[in-house]
Coordinates of C-alpha atoms in Angstrom, one line a residue:
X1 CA -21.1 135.7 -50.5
X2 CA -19.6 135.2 -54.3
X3 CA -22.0 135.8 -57.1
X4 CA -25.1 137.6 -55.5
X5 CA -28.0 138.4 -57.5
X6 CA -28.2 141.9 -56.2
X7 CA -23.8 142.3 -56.1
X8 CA -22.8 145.4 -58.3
X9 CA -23.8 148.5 -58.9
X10 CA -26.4 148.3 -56.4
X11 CA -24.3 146.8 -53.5
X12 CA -21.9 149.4 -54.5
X13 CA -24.3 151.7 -53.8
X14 CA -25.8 150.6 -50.7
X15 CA -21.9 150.0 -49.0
X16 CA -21.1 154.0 -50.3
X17 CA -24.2 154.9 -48.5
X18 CA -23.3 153.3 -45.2
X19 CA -19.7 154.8 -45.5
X20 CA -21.0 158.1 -45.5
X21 CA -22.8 157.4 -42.8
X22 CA -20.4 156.5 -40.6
X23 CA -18.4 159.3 -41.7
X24 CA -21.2 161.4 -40.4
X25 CA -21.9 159.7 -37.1
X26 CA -17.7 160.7 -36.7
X27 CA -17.7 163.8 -37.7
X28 CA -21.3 164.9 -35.6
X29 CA -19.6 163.2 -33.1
X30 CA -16.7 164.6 -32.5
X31 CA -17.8 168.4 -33.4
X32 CA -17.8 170.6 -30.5
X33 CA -16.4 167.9 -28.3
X34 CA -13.6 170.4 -26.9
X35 CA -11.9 167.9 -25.2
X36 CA -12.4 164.6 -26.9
X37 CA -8.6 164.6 -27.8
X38 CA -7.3 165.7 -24.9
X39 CA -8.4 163.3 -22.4
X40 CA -8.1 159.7 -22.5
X41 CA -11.4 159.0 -20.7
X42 CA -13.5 161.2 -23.3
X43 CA -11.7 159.6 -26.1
X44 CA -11.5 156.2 -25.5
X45 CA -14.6 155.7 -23.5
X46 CA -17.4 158.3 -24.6
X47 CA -16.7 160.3 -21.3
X48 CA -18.1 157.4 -19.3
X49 CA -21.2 158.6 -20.1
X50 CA -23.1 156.3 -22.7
X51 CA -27.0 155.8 -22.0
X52 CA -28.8 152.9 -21.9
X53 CA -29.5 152.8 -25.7
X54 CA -26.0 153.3 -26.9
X55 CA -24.5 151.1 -24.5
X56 CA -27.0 148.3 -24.9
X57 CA -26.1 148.2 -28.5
X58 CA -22.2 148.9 -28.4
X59 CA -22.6 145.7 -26.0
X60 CA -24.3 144.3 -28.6
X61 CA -21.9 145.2 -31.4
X62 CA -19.0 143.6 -29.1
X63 CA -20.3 140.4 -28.6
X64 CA -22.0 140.2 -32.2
X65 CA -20.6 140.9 -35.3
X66 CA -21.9 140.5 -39.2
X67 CA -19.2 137.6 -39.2
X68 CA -21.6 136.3 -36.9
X69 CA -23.9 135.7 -39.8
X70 CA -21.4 134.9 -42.2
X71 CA -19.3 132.6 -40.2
X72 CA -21.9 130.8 -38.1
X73 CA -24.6 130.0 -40.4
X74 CA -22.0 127.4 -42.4
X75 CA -20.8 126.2 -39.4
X76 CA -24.2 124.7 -38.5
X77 CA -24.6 123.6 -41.9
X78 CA -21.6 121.2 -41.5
X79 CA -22.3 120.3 -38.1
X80 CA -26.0 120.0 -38.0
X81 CA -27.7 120.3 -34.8
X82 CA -25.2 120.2 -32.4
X83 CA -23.9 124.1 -33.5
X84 CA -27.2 124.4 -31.2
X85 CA -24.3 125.1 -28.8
X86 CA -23.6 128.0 -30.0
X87 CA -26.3 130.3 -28.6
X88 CA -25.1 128.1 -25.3
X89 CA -21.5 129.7 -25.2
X90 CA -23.4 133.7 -26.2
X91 CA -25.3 132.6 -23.3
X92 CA -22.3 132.0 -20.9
X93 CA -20.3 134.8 -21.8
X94 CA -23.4 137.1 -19.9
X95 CA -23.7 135.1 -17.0
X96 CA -19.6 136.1 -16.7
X97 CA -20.6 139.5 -17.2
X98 CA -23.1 139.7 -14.7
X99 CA -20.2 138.2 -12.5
X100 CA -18.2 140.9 -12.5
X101 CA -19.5 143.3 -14.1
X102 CA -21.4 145.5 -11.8
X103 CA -18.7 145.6 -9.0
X104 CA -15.7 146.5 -11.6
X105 CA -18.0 149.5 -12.8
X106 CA -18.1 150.8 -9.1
X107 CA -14.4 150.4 -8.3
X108 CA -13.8 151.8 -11.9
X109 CA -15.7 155.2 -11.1
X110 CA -13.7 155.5 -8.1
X111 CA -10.5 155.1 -9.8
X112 CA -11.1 156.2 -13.3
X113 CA -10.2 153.6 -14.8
X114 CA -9.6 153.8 -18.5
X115 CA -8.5 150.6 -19.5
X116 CA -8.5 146.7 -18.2
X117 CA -5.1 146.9 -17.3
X118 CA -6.0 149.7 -14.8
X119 CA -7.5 147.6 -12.8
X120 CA -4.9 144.7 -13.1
X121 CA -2.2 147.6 -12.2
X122 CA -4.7 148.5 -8.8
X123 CA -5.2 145.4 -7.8
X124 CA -1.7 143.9 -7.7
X125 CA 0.4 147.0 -7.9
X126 CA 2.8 144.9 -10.4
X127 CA 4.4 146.2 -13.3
X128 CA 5.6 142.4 -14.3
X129 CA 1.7 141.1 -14.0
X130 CA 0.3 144.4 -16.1
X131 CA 2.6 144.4 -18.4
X132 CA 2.3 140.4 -19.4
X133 CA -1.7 141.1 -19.1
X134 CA -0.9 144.2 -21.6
X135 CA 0.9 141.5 -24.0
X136 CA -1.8 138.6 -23.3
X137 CA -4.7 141.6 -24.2
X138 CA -3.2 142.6 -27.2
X139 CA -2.9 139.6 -28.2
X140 CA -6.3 138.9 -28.7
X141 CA -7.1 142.3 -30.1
X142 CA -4.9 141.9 -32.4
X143 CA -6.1 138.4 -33.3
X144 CA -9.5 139.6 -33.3
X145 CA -8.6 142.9 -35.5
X146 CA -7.2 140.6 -38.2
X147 CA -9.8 138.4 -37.9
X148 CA -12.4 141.4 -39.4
X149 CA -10.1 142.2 -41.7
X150 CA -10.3 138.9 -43.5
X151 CA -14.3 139.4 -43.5
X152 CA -14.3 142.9 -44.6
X153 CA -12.8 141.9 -48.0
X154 CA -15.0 139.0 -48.6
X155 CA -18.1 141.0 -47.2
X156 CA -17.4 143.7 -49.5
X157 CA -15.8 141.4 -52.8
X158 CA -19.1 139.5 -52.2
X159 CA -21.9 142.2 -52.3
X160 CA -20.0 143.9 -55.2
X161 CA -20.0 140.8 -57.3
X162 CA -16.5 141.2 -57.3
X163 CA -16.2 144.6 -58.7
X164 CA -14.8 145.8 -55.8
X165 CA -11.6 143.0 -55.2
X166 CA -10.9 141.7 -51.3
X167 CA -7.9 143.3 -51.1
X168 CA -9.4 146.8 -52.5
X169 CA -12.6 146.2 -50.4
X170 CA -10.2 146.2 -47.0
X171 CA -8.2 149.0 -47.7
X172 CA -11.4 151.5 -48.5
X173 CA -13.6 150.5 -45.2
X174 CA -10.2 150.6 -43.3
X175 CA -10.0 153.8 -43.9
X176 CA -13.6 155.0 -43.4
X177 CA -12.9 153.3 -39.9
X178 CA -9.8 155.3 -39.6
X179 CA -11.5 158.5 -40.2
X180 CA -14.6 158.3 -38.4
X181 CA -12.8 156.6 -35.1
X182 CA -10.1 159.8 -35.4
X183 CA -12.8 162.0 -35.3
X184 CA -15.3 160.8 -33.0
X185 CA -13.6 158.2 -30.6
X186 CA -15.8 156.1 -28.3
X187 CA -19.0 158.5 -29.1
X188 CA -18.5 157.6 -32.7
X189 CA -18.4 154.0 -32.5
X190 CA -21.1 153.6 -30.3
X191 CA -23.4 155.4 -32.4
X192 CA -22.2 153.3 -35.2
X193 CA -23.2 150.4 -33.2
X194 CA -26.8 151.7 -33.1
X195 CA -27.2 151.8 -36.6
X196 CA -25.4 148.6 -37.3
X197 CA -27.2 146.6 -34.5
X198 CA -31.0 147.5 -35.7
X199 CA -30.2 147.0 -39.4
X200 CA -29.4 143.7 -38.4
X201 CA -31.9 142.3 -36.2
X202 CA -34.3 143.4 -38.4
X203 CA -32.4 141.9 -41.6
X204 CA -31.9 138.4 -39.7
X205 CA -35.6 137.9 -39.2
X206 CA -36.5 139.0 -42.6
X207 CA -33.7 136.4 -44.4
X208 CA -35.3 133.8 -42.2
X209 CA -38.6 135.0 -43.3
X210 CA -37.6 134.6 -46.8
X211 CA -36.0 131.3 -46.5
X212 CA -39.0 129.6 -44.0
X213 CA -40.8 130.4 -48.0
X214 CA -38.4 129.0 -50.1
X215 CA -38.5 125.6 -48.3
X216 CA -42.3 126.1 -48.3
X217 CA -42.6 124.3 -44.6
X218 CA -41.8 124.3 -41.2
X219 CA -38.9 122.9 -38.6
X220 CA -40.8 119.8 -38.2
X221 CA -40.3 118.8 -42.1
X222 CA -36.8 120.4 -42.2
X223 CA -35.7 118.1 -39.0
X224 CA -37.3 115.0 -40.9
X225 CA -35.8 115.6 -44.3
X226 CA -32.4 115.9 -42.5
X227 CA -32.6 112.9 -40.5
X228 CA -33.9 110.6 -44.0
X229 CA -30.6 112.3 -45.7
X230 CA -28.1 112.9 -43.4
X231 CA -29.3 111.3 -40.0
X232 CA -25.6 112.4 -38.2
X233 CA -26.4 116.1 -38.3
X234 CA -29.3 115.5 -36.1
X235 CA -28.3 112.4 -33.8
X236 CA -26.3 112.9 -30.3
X237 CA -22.4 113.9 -30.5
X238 CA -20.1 111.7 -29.4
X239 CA -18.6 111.6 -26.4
X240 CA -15.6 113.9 -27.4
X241 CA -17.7 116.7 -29.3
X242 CA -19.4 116.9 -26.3
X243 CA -16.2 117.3 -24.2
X244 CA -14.9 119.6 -26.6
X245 CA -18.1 121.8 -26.5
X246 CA -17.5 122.0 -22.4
X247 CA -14.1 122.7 -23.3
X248 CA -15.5 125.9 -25.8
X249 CA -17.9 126.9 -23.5
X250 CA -15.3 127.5 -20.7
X251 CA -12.9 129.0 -23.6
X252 CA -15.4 131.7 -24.9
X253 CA -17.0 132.6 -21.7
X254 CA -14.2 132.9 -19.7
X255 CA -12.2 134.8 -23.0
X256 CA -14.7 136.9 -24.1
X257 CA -16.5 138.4 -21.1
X258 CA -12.5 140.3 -20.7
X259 CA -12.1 141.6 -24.2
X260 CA -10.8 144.5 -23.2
X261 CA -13.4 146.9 -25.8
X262 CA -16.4 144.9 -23.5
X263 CA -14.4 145.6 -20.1
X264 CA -14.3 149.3 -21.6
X265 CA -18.0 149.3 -22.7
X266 CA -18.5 148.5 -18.6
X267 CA -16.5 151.5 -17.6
X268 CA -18.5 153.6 -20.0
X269 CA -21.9 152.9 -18.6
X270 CA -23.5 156.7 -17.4
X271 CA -24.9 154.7 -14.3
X272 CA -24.6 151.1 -12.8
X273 CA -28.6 150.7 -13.3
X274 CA -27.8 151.9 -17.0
X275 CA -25.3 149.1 -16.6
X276 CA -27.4 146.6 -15.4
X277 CA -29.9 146.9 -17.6
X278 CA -28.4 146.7 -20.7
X279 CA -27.2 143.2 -19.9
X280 CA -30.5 142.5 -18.7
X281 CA -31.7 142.9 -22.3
X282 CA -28.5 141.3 -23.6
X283 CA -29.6 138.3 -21.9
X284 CA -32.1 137.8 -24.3
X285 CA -29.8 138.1 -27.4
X286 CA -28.1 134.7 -28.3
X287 CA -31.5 133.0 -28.9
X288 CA -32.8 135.9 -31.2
X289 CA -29.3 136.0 -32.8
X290 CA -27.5 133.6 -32.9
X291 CA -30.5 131.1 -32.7
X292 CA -31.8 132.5 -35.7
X293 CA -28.1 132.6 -37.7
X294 CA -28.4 128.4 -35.9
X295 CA -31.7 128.3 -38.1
X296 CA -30.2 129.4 -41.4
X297 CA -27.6 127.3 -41.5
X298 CA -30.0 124.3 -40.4
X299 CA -32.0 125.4 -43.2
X300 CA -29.6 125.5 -46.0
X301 CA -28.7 121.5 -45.7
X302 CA -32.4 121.3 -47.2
X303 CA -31.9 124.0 -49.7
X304 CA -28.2 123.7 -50.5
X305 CA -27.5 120.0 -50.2
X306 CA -24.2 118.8 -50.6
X307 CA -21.5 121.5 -50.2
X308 CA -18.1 121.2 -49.8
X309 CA -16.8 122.5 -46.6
X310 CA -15.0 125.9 -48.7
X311 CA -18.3 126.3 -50.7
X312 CA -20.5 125.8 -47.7
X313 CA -18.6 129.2 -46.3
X314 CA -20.8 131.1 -48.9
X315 CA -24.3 129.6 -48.3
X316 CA -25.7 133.1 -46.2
X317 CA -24.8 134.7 -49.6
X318 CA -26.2 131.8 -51.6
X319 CA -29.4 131.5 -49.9
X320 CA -29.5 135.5 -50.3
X321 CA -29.8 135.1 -54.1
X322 CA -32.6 132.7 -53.9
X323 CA -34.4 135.1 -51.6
X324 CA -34.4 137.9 -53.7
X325 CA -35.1 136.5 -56.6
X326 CA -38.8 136.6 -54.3
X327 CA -39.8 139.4 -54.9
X328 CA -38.9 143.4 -55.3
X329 CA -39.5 143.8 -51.3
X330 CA -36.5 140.7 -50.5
X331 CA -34.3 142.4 -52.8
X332 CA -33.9 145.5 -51.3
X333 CA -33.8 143.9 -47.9
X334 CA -31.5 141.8 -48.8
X335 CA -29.3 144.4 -50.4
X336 CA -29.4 147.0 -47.2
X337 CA -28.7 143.3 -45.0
X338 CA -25.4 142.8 -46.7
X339 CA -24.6 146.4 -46.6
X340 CA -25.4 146.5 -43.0
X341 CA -23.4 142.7 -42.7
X342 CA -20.3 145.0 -43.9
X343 CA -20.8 147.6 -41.9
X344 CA -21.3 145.5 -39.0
X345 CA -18.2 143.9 -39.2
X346 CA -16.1 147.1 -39.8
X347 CA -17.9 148.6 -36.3
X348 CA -16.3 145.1 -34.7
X349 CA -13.2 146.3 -35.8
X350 CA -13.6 149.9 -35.2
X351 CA -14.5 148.6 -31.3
X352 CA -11.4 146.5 -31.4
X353 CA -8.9 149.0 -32.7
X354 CA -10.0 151.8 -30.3
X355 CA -9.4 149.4 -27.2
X356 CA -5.9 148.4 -29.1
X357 CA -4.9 151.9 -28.8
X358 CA -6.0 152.4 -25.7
X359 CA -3.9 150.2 -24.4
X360 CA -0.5 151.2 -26.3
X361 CA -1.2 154.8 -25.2
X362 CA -2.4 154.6 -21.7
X363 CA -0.4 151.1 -20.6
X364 CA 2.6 150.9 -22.9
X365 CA 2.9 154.7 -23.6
X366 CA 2.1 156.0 -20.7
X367 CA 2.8 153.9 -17.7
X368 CA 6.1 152.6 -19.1
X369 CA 7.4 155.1 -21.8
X370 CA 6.6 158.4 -20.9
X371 CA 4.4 158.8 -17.8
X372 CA 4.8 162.5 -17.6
X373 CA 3.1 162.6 -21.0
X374 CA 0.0 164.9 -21.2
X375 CA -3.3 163.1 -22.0
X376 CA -3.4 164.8 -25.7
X377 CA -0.3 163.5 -26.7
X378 CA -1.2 159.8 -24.8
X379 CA -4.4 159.7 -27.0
X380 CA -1.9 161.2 -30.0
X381 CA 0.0 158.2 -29.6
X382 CA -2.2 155.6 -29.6
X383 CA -3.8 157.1 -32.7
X384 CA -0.7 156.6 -34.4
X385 CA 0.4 152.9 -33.3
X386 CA -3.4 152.1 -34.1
X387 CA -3.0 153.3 -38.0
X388 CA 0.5 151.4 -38.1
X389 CA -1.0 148.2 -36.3
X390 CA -3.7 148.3 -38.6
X391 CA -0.9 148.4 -41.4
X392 CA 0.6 145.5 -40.4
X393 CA -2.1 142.9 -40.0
X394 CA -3.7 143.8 -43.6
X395 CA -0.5 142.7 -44.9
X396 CA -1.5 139.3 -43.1
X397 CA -4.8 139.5 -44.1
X398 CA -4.0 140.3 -48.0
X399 CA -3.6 136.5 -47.9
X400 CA -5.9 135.4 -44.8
X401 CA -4.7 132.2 -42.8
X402 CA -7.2 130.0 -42.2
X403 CA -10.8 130.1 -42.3
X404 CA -12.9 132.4 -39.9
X405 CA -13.8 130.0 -37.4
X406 CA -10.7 129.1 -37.0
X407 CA -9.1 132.6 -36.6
X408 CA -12.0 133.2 -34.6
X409 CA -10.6 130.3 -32.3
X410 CA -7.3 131.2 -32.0
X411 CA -7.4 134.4 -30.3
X412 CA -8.6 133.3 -26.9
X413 CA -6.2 130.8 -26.2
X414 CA -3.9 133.1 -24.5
X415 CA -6.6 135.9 -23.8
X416 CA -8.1 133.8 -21.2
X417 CA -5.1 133.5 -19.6
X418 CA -5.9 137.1 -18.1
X419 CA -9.5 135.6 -16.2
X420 CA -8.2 134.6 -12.9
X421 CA -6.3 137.9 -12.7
X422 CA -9.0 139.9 -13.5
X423 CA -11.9 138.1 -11.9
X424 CA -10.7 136.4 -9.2
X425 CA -8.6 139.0 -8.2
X426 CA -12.1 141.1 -7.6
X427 CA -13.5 138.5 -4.9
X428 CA -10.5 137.1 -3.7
X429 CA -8.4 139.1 -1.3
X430 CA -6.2 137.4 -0.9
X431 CA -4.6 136.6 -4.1
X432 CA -1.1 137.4 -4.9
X433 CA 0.8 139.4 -7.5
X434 CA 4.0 136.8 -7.9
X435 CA 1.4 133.4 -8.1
X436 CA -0.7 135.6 -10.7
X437 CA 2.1 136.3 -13.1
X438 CA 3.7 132.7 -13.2
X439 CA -0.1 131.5 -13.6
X440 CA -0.5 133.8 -16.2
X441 CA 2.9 133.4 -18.2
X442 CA 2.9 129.2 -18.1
X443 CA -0.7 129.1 -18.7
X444 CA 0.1 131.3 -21.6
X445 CA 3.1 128.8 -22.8
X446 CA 1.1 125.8 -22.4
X447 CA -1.9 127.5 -24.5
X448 CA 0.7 128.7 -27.2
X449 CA 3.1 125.5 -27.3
X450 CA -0.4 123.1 -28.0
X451 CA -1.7 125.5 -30.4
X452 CA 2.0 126.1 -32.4
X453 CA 2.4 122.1 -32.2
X454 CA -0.8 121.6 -34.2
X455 CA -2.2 120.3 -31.1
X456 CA -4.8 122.1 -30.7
X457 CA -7.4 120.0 -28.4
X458 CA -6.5 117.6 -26.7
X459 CA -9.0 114.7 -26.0
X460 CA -11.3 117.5 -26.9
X461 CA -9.7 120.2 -24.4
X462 CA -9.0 123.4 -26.0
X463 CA -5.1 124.0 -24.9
X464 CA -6.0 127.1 -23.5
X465 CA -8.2 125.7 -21.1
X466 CA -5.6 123.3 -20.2
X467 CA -3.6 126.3 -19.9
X468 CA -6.3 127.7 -17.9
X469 CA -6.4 124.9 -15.4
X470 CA -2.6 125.4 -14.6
X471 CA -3.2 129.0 -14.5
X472 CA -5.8 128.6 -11.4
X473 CA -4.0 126.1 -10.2
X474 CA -0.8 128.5 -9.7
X475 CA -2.7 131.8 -9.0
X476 CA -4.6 130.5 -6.3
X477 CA -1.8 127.8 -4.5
X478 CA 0.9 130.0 -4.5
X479 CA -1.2 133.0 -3.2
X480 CA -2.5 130.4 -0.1
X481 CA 1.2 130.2 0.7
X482 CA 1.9 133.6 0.9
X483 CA 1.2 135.7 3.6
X484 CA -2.1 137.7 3.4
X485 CA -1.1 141.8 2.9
X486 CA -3.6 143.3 5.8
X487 CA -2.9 146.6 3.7
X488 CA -4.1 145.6 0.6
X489 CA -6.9 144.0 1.7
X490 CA -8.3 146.6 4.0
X491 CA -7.8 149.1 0.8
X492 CA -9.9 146.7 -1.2
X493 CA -12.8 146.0 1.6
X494 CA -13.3 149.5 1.6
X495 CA -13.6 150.1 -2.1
X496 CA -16.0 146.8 -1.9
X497 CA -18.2 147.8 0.7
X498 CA -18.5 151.5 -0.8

């Protein structure tokens, strides 16, 4: 997003104005909330008590981010049209939600569950399976965390024209996030969301607007021009992209659908029909979103031609400045988009760090450390380790590894070690805590030993679906050979049938 038009003093302005804010929406809502910081549930999950608006949109905000825009749009530019995938695997990730989604939210009323490792602690009554789902969890947070990081700096170094360096640009919304999650909790970052999440629907359809005009035509003589000039972006993958987009599909759906802040955002629902619905209307999401993002980056091999593979990462940005060079109307848009792009992005990590907390202060803290601890000083704690994780990964991120898809990547390999735990473990009686943590922890090695090796595919197999594949393979023999526990299972049958 280097050299916008619009990038200085008014992006400057526009990002100060979306600070504020979010400073607001902390501040409003954590006043008169007597109890926000002394009880984990208020805190960290809005008192289980978010409405169909805020939790549609906090779903929203979890599974979409403005690096969605950023990041995705180049990726189809170098690809072509088989990133038409991509709304495939947004697709997946809510048919796994709707798996287990509704029946978690009814055992995690009964048992209050705050985090996802509540219910991993329930089910198999294991502290060596919760605490190596703790690590596996955190893991990805923390992958995912650094991952915004790296795109709040170039968000903000972009729409500032570089006035406002990455490394500066981090450090100031890092702290607005800080503030505003310390205030408000949950609440706060929900009704962040909001804001965040209708800003940018709206802003998406508008840049597409704008750049459906620049081209002055349709699909139809986009498709063409891209099959005279570069006839591999539109003809049929090979055999191994194809294997490796099965490969992704079981990656991301299976990894994403148990981030722990979108297993939170389940125990938060007010109701299950709240619960329910909002992921009725998230079923309609990855064509409007990241179909369209799919679009923009289709279009820019027409109005961008020949990129490298680092330039092409700043097309969405590119593409701004022809479109608000249109006209006074796509300027402005285009200057509250990139604000709301920003702000987007810091409301990923806002969602992220909460649930990164939540599990250092209610798992770690206060299942392992200090269970006699009160609930004030749980929450007090996980503040703290928050601010101090936080620390650590934007020293990693003052000189970002990798590019953003490929960060973006990385953290499910070992996250999606957790599935057959977690969902499984809801259907299947039967299955065992001993099988579960050796699936887990050589699933896990496989995933990491692949990945550290450089070796990550292989004949287009992510390694932590081969990882994955062990896992099951573990979790569910070794739990046939054990003896069923009748206890257990009755306790379970009951909570089921309830």
């Amino acid at each position: 997003m280097s050299d916008l038009t619009f990038a200085g003093a008014d992006g400057i302005i526009i990002l100060a104005v979306y600070a504020f804010l979010m400073l607001l929406i902390g501040y409003l809502s954590g006043r008169g909330e007597k109890n926000l910081h002394n009880s984990l549930s208020n805190y960290y999950l809005a008192g289980k008590n978010l409405g169909f608006i805020a939790l549609f949109f906090t779903l929203y905000a979890t599974q979409y981010s403005g690096n969605t825009v950023v990041g995705y749009a180049p990726s189809a530019y170098r690809t072509g049209f088989v990133w038409l995938q991509s709304i495939s695997f947004m697709t997946i990730i809510i048919g796994v939600y709707l798996l287990f989604a509704p029946r978690l939210y009814v055992i995690s009323k009964k048992r209050n569950f705050v985090t996802p490792s509540d219910w991993i602690s329930f089910r198999f009554n294991s502290k060596a399976v919760t605490i190596l789902a703790v690590m596996l969890m955190l893991w990805g947070l923390g992958n995912y965390l650094l991952e915004q990081l790296v795109a709040i700096g170039q968000a903000v170094s972009g729409l500032t024209g570089g006035t406002i360096p990455y490394q500066i640009g981090v450090i100031a919304f890092v702290l607005v996030m800080l503030i505003y999650e310390w205030m408000g909790g949950m609440k706060a970052v929900a009704f962040t969301d909001v804001m965040q999440g209708i800003v940018l629907m709206i802003g998406i359809v508008i840049f597409l607007f704008g750049a459906f005009q620049l081209i002055d035509g349709n699909l139809a003589t986009v498709t063409q021009h891209i099959a005279d000039t570069e006839p591999v972006k539109v003809g049929v993958p090979e055999m191994l992209t194809s294997v490796n987009w099965m490969s992704m599909l079981l990656l991301v759906g299976c990894g994403a659908a148990i981030y722990p802040h979108a297993v939170q955002r389940i125990y938060s629902a007010e109701s299950e029909r709240t619960l329910k619905r909002s992921f009725a209307r998230m079923a309609w999401m990855p064509p409007i979103t990241t179909g369209l993002v799919f679009l923009v980056g289709i279009l820019a091999i027409v109005l961008l031609p020949g990129l490298s593979e680092s330039n092409s990462e700043q097309i969405v940005g590119m593409m701004a400045n022809e479109i608000a060079a249109i006209n006074g109307f796509y300027y402005w848009v285009m200057i509250i988009f990139f604000g709301a792009i920003v702000a987007a992005i810091v409301s990923t990590a806002d969602s992220v760090l909460l649930s990164f907390s939540s599990l250092i202060s209610n798992d770690v803290y206060g299942k392992f450390i200090n269970p006699d601890a009160s609930e004030h000083k749980k929450v007090l704690v996980g503040k703290i380790i928050g601010v101090i994780a936080v620390g650590v990964l934007l020293l990693i991120a003052w000189n970002p590894p990798g590019t953003l898809y490929q960060i973006f990547v990385l953290k499910f390999e070992l996250l999606v070690q957790v599935f057959p735990a977690f969902v499984l473990g809801l259907y299947w009686k039967r299955m065992a805590s001993r099988p579960v943590f050796w699936g887990m922890l050589i699933g896990a090695v496989i995933a990491g030993i692949l990945t550290l090796s450089g070796n990550s595919t292989l004949y287009g197999i992510h390694g932590g679906v081969i990882g994955l594949a062990v896992n099951f393979l573990i979790a569910v023999g070794g739990s046939l050979m054990i003896p069923a526990d009748m206890e257990k299972e009755e306790e379970l049958e009951k909570i089921n049938l309830a």
